Coordinates of C-alpha atoms and ligand atoms in Angstrom, one line a residue:
M29 CA 157.2 72.1 124.6
N30 CA 153.7 70.7 124.0
I31 CA 151.7 73.1 121.9
V32 CA 148.0 72.9 121.1
I33 CA 146.6 75.0 118.3
V34 CA 142.8 75.3 118.0
G35 CA 141.6 75.8 114.4
A36 CA 143.3 74.8 111.1
G37 CA 142.4 78.0 109.1
I38 CA 145.0 80.4 107.7
G39 CA 146.4 81.4 111.0
G40 CA 146.5 78.0 112.8
L41 CA 148.2 76.3 109.9
T42 CA 150.7 79.1 109.4
L43 CA 151.6 79.0 113.1
A44 CA 152.3 75.2 112.9
L45 CA 154.7 75.8 110.0
M46 CA 156.4 78.7 111.8
L47 CA 157.0 76.6 114.8
E48 CA 158.3 73.8 112.7
R49 CA 160.6 76.2 111.0
V50 CA 162.3 77.1 114.3
G51 CA 162.3 73.5 115.8
L52 CA 159.4 74.0 118.2
A53 CA 156.9 71.6 116.6
K54 CA 158.1 68.3 118.0
D55 CA 155.0 68.0 120.2
L56 CA 152.4 70.0 118.4
R57 CA 148.9 69.3 117.2
V58 CA 146.3 71.4 115.4
Y59 CA 142.7 70.6 116.3
E60 CA 140.0 71.5 113.7
A61 CA 136.3 71.5 114.2
A62 CA 135.4 70.5 110.6
R63 CA 135.3 66.8 109.7
E64 CA 137.7 67.5 106.9
L65 CA 139.4 70.5 105.3
K66 CA 137.5 71.6 102.2
P67 CA 138.5 74.4 99.8
L68 CA 136.0 76.9 101.1
G69 CA 135.7 80.7 100.6
V70 CA 136.5 82.8 97.6
G71 CA 139.3 85.3 97.0
I72 CA 141.8 86.7 99.4
N73 CA 144.8 89.0 98.7
M74 CA 148.2 88.1 100.0
Q75 CA 150.2 91.3 99.8
P76 CA 154.0 91.6 100.3
H77 CA 153.8 92.0 104.1
A78 CA 152.1 88.6 104.4
V79 CA 154.0 87.0 101.5
Q80 CA 157.4 87.8 103.1
E81 CA 156.3 85.6 106.0
L82 CA 155.1 82.8 103.6
D83 CA 158.5 83.2 101.8
Y84 CA 160.2 82.6 105.1
L85 CA 158.3 79.3 105.1
G86 CA 159.5 78.5 101.6
L87 CA 155.9 78.6 100.2
V88 CA 156.3 81.1 97.4
P89 CA 156.7 78.5 94.6
A90 CA 153.6 76.6 95.8
L91 CA 151.6 79.8 95.9
R92 CA 152.8 80.9 92.6
A93 CA 151.6 77.7 91.0
T94 CA 148.1 78.1 92.3
S95 CA 147.4 81.9 92.3
V96 CA 147.6 85.0 90.2
E97 CA 150.6 87.2 90.7
A98 CA 148.9 90.7 90.9
K99 CA 150.4 93.5 88.9
E100 CA 148.4 96.6 90.0
F101 CA 145.7 98.1 92.2
A102 CA 143.2 100.0 90.1
F103 CA 140.4 102.2 91.3
F104 CA 137.3 103.2 89.3
T105 CA 134.1 105.1 89.9
A106 CA 130.7 103.4 89.6
R107 CA 130.5 104.8 86.1
G108 CA 133.7 102.8 85.3
Q109 CA 135.9 105.9 85.1
H110 CA 139.5 105.4 86.0
V111 CA 140.5 107.2 89.2
Y112 CA 143.9 105.9 90.2
S113 CA 146.3 103.0 89.6
E114 CA 149.6 101.9 91.1
P115 CA 151.7 98.8 90.6
C116 CA 151.9 96.2 93.4
G117 CA 154.1 93.3 94.5
L118 CA 157.2 92.7 92.3
Y119 CA 155.9 95.2 89.8
A120 CA 156.2 97.9 92.5
G121 CA 159.8 96.9 93.4
Y122 CA 159.0 94.7 96.4
G123 CA 161.3 91.8 97.1
V124 CA 158.3 89.4 97.1
P125 CA 155.2 89.1 95.0
H126 CA 151.6 90.0 95.7
F127 CA 149.4 86.9 95.2
S128 CA 145.6 87.1 94.6
V129 CA 144.5 83.6 95.6
H130 CA 141.4 81.5 96.3
R131 CA 141.2 81.1 100.1
G132 CA 140.7 77.3 99.6
D133 CA 144.0 77.1 97.5
L134 CA 145.9 79.1 100.2
Q135 CA 144.6 76.8 102.9
Q136 CA 145.5 73.8 100.8
V137 CA 149.1 75.0 100.3
L138 CA 149.5 75.5 104.0
F139 CA 147.8 72.2 104.8
D140 CA 150.0 70.2 102.4
A141 CA 153.1 71.8 103.8
V142 CA 152.0 70.9 107.4
C143 CA 151.4 67.3 106.4
E144 CA 154.7 67.1 104.6
R145 CA 156.8 68.8 107.4
L146 CA 155.0 67.8 110.6
G147 CA 153.3 64.6 109.4
E148 CA 149.8 63.5 108.4
N149 CA 148.6 63.3 112.0
A150 CA 149.6 66.9 112.9
V151 CA 146.1 68.2 112.0
V152 CA 143.3 66.4 113.9
C153 CA 139.9 67.1 112.3
G154 CA 136.4 66.6 113.9
H155 CA 137.6 68.3 117.2
R156 CA 135.5 71.3 118.1
C157 CA 137.0 73.2 121.1
A158 CA 134.4 73.6 123.9
G159 CA 136.6 75.3 126.4
V160 CA 140.0 75.6 128.0
E161 CA 141.3 75.6 131.6
Q162 CA 144.8 76.3 132.9
D163 CA 146.9 75.8 136.0
A164 CA 150.5 76.7 136.9
D165 CA 151.9 73.9 134.7
G166 CA 149.7 73.7 131.6
S167 CA 146.4 74.0 130.0
D168 CA 143.5 71.5 129.3
V169 CA 141.4 71.9 126.2
R170 CA 138.0 70.3 126.0
F171 CA 136.7 69.0 122.7
V172 CA 133.5 67.7 121.2
D173 CA 133.0 65.8 118.0
P174 CA 130.8 66.9 115.1
A175 CA 127.8 65.2 116.8
G176 CA 128.5 67.1 120.0
L177 CA 129.8 64.1 121.9
T178 CA 132.6 64.7 124.4
L179 CA 136.1 63.7 123.3
P180 CA 139.1 63.2 125.5
T181 CA 140.6 66.4 127.0
V182 CA 144.0 67.4 125.5
R183 CA 146.7 69.0 127.6
G184 CA 149.4 71.4 126.4
D185 CA 152.0 73.6 127.8
I186 CA 150.4 76.4 125.8
V187 CA 147.2 76.7 123.8
I188 CA 146.8 79.1 120.8
A189 CA 143.3 79.7 119.8
A190 CA 143.1 80.3 116.0
D191 CA 139.4 79.4 115.8
G192 CA 138.2 82.3 113.8
I193 CA 135.4 84.8 114.1
H194 CA 133.2 82.6 116.2
S195 CA 136.1 81.6 118.5
A196 CA 135.0 79.4 121.4
V197 CA 138.1 80.4 123.4
R198 CA 137.4 84.1 122.9
K199 CA 133.8 83.6 124.0
Q200 CA 135.2 82.1 127.3
L201 CA 137.7 84.9 127.8
Y202 CA 135.3 87.7 126.9
P203 CA 131.9 86.2 128.0
N204 CA 129.9 89.4 127.8
E205 CA 130.9 90.4 124.3
G206 CA 127.9 89.2 122.3
R207 CA 127.6 88.8 118.6
P208 CA 130.1 90.3 116.0
L209 CA 129.2 93.9 115.3
F210 CA 127.2 94.9 112.2
H211 CA 127.2 98.5 111.1
G212 CA 124.9 98.3 108.1
I213 CA 126.9 96.9 105.2
N214 CA 126.4 93.5 103.7
M215 CA 128.6 91.6 101.2
W216 CA 127.6 89.3 98.4
R217 CA 130.5 87.4 96.9
G218 CA 131.3 84.8 94.2
V219 CA 133.7 83.6 91.5
T220 CA 133.1 83.5 87.7
R221 CA 135.0 82.0 84.8
H222 CA 135.9 84.9 82.6
P223 CA 138.6 86.0 80.1
P224 CA 141.4 88.2 81.6
F225 CA 140.5 91.9 81.9
L226 CA 142.8 95.0 82.1
T227 CA 146.3 93.6 82.8
G228 CA 145.0 90.1 83.5
A229 CA 146.3 90.6 87.0
S230 CA 144.6 93.8 88.2
V231 CA 143.0 94.1 91.7
T232 CA 140.2 96.5 91.0
R233 CA 137.9 98.4 93.3
I234 CA 134.9 100.0 91.7
G235 CA 132.3 102.4 93.2
G236 CA 131.9 104.2 96.5
L237 CA 129.7 103.3 99.4
N238 CA 128.4 106.8 100.0
T239 CA 126.9 107.1 96.5
T240 CA 126.1 103.6 95.3
G241 CA 127.6 100.3 96.4
K242 CA 131.0 99.0 95.5
I243 CA 132.6 95.9 94.2
V244 CA 136.1 94.5 94.3
V245 CA 137.1 92.3 91.3
Y246 CA 140.3 90.4 90.7
P247 CA 141.4 87.0 89.2
V248 CA 142.5 84.2 91.6
R249 CA 143.3 81.3 89.2
N250 CA 144.8 81.4 85.7
D251 CA 143.7 79.4 82.7
V252 CA 141.0 77.3 84.5
D253 CA 139.8 75.6 81.3
G254 CA 142.7 75.4 78.9
A255 CA 141.1 78.2 76.9
G256 CA 142.8 81.0 78.9
N257 CA 139.8 81.9 81.1
Q258 CA 140.5 82.9 84.7
L259 CA 138.6 82.4 87.9
I260 CA 137.6 85.9 88.8
N261 CA 136.7 86.8 92.3
W262 CA 134.1 89.5 93.0
N263 CA 132.9 90.9 96.3
T264 CA 130.2 93.6 96.6
E265 CA 129.5 95.9 99.5
V266 CA 126.0 97.3 99.9
V267 CA 124.6 99.6 102.5
T268 CA 121.6 97.8 104.0
D269 CA 119.9 97.3 107.4
V270 CA 119.5 93.6 106.7
A271 CA 122.5 91.5 107.8
S272 CA 123.2 87.9 106.6
E273 CA 124.1 85.2 109.0
V274 CA 127.7 85.4 110.1
D275 CA 128.5 82.2 108.2
W276 CA 131.4 82.2 105.6
N277 CA 129.4 79.5 103.6
G278 CA 126.0 81.3 103.7
A279 CA 124.3 81.4 100.3
G280 CA 123.1 84.7 98.9
R281 CA 120.4 85.7 96.4
L282 CA 121.0 87.7 93.2
E283 CA 117.8 89.7 93.6
D284 CA 118.9 91.1 97.0
F285 CA 121.8 93.2 95.5
M286 CA 121.7 92.9 91.6
P287 CA 119.6 96.1 91.0
I288 CA 122.5 98.2 92.2
F289 CA 125.0 96.6 89.7
E290 CA 122.6 96.0 86.7
H291 CA 124.0 99.0 84.8
W292 CA 127.6 98.6 85.6
R293 CA 128.7 97.7 82.1
Y294 CA 132.0 99.2 81.0
D295 CA 134.1 98.9 77.9
W296 CA 136.9 97.2 80.0
L297 CA 134.6 94.9 82.1
D298 CA 130.9 94.0 82.1
V299 CA 130.4 93.8 85.9
A300 CA 126.7 92.9 85.6
Q301 CA 127.4 90.0 83.4
L302 CA 130.3 88.9 85.5
I303 CA 127.9 88.7 88.5
R304 CA 125.2 86.9 86.5
D305 CA 127.6 84.3 85.3
T306 CA 128.9 83.4 88.7
E307 CA 129.3 79.8 89.9
F308 CA 127.5 80.5 93.2
I309 CA 126.6 83.5 95.4
L310 CA 127.8 83.8 99.0
S311 CA 126.5 86.4 101.5
F312 CA 128.3 87.6 104.6
P313 CA 127.8 90.7 106.7
M314 CA 130.6 93.2 107.1
V315 CA 131.3 92.5 110.7
D316 CA 134.1 93.0 113.2
R317 CA 134.5 93.3 116.9
D318 CA 135.8 96.2 119.0
P319 CA 139.5 95.8 119.7
V320 CA 140.3 94.1 123.0
D321 CA 143.2 95.0 125.3
R322 CA 144.6 91.4 125.7
Y323 CA 145.2 88.5 123.4
A324 CA 147.3 86.5 125.9
F325 CA 146.1 85.1 129.2
G326 CA 148.9 83.1 130.9
R327 CA 149.2 79.9 128.9
V328 CA 146.4 80.6 126.5
A329 CA 146.5 83.2 123.6
L330 CA 144.2 84.3 120.8
M331 CA 145.4 84.9 117.3
G332 CA 144.0 85.8 113.8
D333 CA 140.2 86.4 113.7
A334 CA 139.8 85.0 117.2
A335 CA 141.9 87.9 118.4
H336 CA 141.1 90.7 116.0
P337 CA 138.2 90.1 113.6
M338 CA 138.2 93.0 111.2
Y339 CA 136.4 94.3 108.1
P340 CA 137.8 92.3 105.2
R341 CA 139.1 95.4 103.5
G342 CA 142.7 96.2 102.5
G343 CA 143.7 92.5 102.6
N344 CA 144.5 92.4 106.2
G345 CA 142.3 89.7 107.8
G346 CA 144.5 86.9 106.5
A347 CA 147.7 88.9 106.5
Q348 CA 147.5 89.8 110.2
A349 CA 146.8 86.2 111.1
I350 CA 149.9 85.2 109.3
I351 CA 152.0 87.9 110.9
D352 CA 150.6 86.9 114.4
A353 CA 152.0 83.4 113.7
R354 CA 155.4 84.8 113.1
A355 CA 155.3 87.0 116.2
I356 CA 154.2 84.0 118.4
S357 CA 156.9 81.8 116.9
D358 CA 159.7 84.5 117.3
A359 CA 158.6 85.1 120.9
L360 CA 158.5 81.3 121.8
L361 CA 162.0 80.9 120.4
A362 CA 163.4 83.7 122.7
L363 CA 161.4 83.4 125.9
P364 CA 159.7 80.8 128.2
P365 CA 156.1 80.1 127.2
V366 CA 154.1 82.4 129.5
A367 CA 156.6 85.3 129.0
A368 CA 156.6 84.6 125.2
L369 CA 152.8 84.9 124.9
A370 CA 152.9 88.1 127.0
E371 CA 155.5 89.5 124.6
Y372 CA 153.4 88.6 121.6
D373 CA 150.5 90.4 123.2
R374 CA 152.6 93.5 124.0
I375 CA 153.8 93.7 120.3
R376 CA 150.6 92.9 118.5
V377 CA 147.6 94.3 120.5
P378 CA 148.1 98.1 119.9
F379 CA 149.3 97.6 116.3
V380 CA 146.4 95.4 115.1
S381 CA 143.8 97.3 117.0
E382 CA 144.6 100.3 115.0
I383 CA 144.1 98.3 111.7
V384 CA 140.7 97.1 113.0
R385 CA 139.7 100.8 113.6
Q386 CA 141.1 102.0 110.3
N387 CA 139.4 99.3 108.3
R388 CA 136.0 100.7 109.4
T389 CA 136.7 104.3 108.4
A390 CA 139.6 104.7 106.0
P391 CA 140.6 101.5 104.1
P392 CA 142.2 102.0 100.6
D393 CA 138.6 102.3 99.2
I394 CA 138.6 105.8 100.7
I395 CA 140.2 106.8 97.4
I396 CA 137.0 106.2 95.4
D397 CA 134.7 107.5 98.2
T398 CA 136.6 110.8 98.2
V399 CA 136.3 111.2 94.4
E400 CA 132.6 110.2 94.4
R401 CA 132.0 112.7 97.2
L402 CA 133.7 115.5 95.3
T403 CA 131.9 114.8 92.0
G404 CA 128.6 113.7 93.5
G405 CA 128.9 110.6 91.4
A406 CA 128.9 112.6 88.1
R407 CA 131.3 112.0 85.2
F408 CA 134.5 114.0 85.0
E409 CA 136.7 114.9 82.1
N410 CA 140.0 114.6 83.9
I411 CA 140.7 113.2 87.4
A412 CA 143.2 116.0 88.0
D413 CA 140.3 118.5 87.7
V414 CA 138.6 116.7 90.7
I415 CA 141.6 116.0 92.9
D416 CA 145.4 116.1 92.7
P417 CA 146.5 112.6 91.8
A418 CA 149.4 113.0 94.3
E419 CA 146.7 113.2 97.0
L420 CA 145.3 109.9 95.9
A421 CA 148.8 108.3 96.1
R422 CA 149.2 109.8 99.5
M423 CA 145.9 108.1 100.7
S424 CA 147.1 104.8 99.4
L425 CA 150.5 105.1 101.0
A426 CA 149.0 106.1 104.4
Y427 CA 147.1 102.9 104.6
K428 CA 150.1 100.8 103.6
Q429 CA 152.2 102.6 106.2
L430 CA 149.7 101.9 108.9
V431 CA 149.6 98.2 108.2
R432 CA 153.3 98.1 107.3
S433 CA 152.8 96.8 103.8
D434 CA 154.7 99.8 102.2
L435 CA 157.9 99.3 100.3
E436 CA 160.0 100.7 103.1
S437 CA 158.6 98.3 105.7
V438 CA 158.7 95.2 103.6
G439 CA 161.8 95.8 101.6
T440 CA 162.7 96.0 98.0
A441 CA 164.0 93.3 95.7
D442 CA 167.6 94.6 96.3
A443 CA 167.1 94.6 100.1
V444 CA 165.9 91.0 100.0
K445 CA 168.8 89.9 97.9
G446 CA 171.2 91.8 100.2
S447 CA 169.9 90.0 103.3
S448 CA 170.0 86.5 101.9
Ligands
LIG25 C1 135.0 78.6 105.6 C2 135.7 79.9 105.6 C3 135.6 80.7 104.4 C4 136.2 81.9 104.4 N1 136.2 82.6 103.2 C5 136.9 83.8 103.1 C6 136.9 84.5 101.9 O1 136.3 84.1 100.9 N2 137.6 85.7 101.8 C7 138.2 86.2 102.9 O2 138.9 87.2 102.9 N3 138.2 85.5 104.1 C8 137.5 84.3 104.2 N4 137.5 83.7 105.4 C9 138.1 84.3 106.6 C10 139.6 84.3 106.5 O3 140.1 83.0 106.4 C11 140.1 84.9 107.9 O4 139.6 86.2 108.0 C12 141.6 85.1 107.9 O5 142.3 84.3 107.0 C13 142.1 84.9 109.4 O6 142.4 83.5 109.5 P1 142.0 82.7 110.9 O7 142.9 81.5 110.8 O8 142.1 83.6 112.0 O9 140.5 82.3 110.7 P2 139.9 81.2 109.7 O10 140.6 81.1 108.5 O11 138.5 81.6 109.7 O12 140.1 79.8 110.5 C14 139.4 79.4 111.7 C15 139.4 77.9 111.7 O13 139.0 77.5 113.0 C16 138.0 76.5 112.9 N5 137.2 76.5 114.1 C17 136.2 77.4 114.4 N6 135.7 77.1 115.6 C18 136.5 76.1 116.1 C19 136.4 75.4 117.3 N7 135.6 75.7 118.3 N8 137.3 74.4 117.5 C20 138.2 74.0 116.5 N9 138.3 74.7 115.3 C21 137.4 75.7 115.1 C22 137.3 76.8 111.6 O14 136.6 75.7 111.0 C23 138.5 77.3 110.7 O15 139.1 76.2 110.0 C24 136.9 82.4 105.5 C25 136.9 81.7 106.7 C26 136.3 80.4 106.7 C27 136.4 79.6 108.0

């Protein structure tokens, strides 16, 4: 089967590896718009429901070498008061780790594996998809080069569009959709060299949107300078009417958000200094799109952000792209091409649509929002006086169950050993 993948991001590269794993990649190419793959972005969390798929691809050792194996989720108020913690990954008994990783490192691990397993020519850069047509036997993909000049059309038995939030294929399939949806939250992000804080592998969420702003902070690389410093990822969310460009590489300005975080200096982390010491500032609006009712259209299907762009909360933007890849590969192994894509659509659309909706209203951050609402942002003596900690654990579990990243869905260390 001749397979064309559009986009060499997290989803497209994972799909190539999945198809190679099941012997369906003999005639496969990934076409990428960028002239070359560069380590772009900042941090991304790979939780066990995604890592189990990367483990299926044998990528855990490579990921371990380049990322931080997270030990806990920890939630704090904007005053730096501890609200709730729970272990994660292997520390919570899962059969696979939770990796906090730089997106560029994750993409590089995937790209290296594609080059090694499918050959250096499997990823073709400098090919921006300009549209796709299909007939009863196959599908033609039109491309332009970085200067906008037309390149030869490529024909495949099927085409999978993994071309991200600005997907050209989605635009063609949903021509009236317009721009990604902005609901009044902007993000400023960066990475800072900094000594380890808390456990040295804590994924922290600080502050609530309804009272202040919030920030997510976690390390993504260990010992970046031989002196034990880590590369710490930070990502703020601020309520504002002013949206940045929807450009993952868009630069941000300190003065546009720093006043909110200037006094966030705790005995366990000086957030203000962490931001001031950053290597660069990126700005990106919190955008998504309303869920659609189809990802598959005959011989053409959408996956990842092209199919279901979502708020980057709860670590599911990347995870669901990876899980899409597994679903497409499993279906293609079992069924003829068109039926397989229809099956992928049937399994994934309702499930992922619910995550898109939930990420707008009730991501894991709801734990802090709830506490900040109950206290009005004031200090408390004891969290148990504010809310029953079991209720906070229940909120955390509810999100994990929805996205199937809970222990029962993914499997414990014993279960993984038992199945191998
Ligand atoms: C440069 C960049 C930086 C990012 N930084 C972060 C981050 O710091 N944190 C985070 O959580 N998420 C980040 N993301 C988004 C994150 O990678 C995705 O939300 C998630 O991993 C889903 O992956 P995806 O493969 O669907 O999309 P992406 O990983 O976005 O990959 C899409 C790929 O398609 C390519 N492409 C786009 N249009 C075309 C076209 N017409 N023809 C061919 N190729 C095309 C893009 O260049 C890209 O390589 C970033 C994405 C990009 C592209």
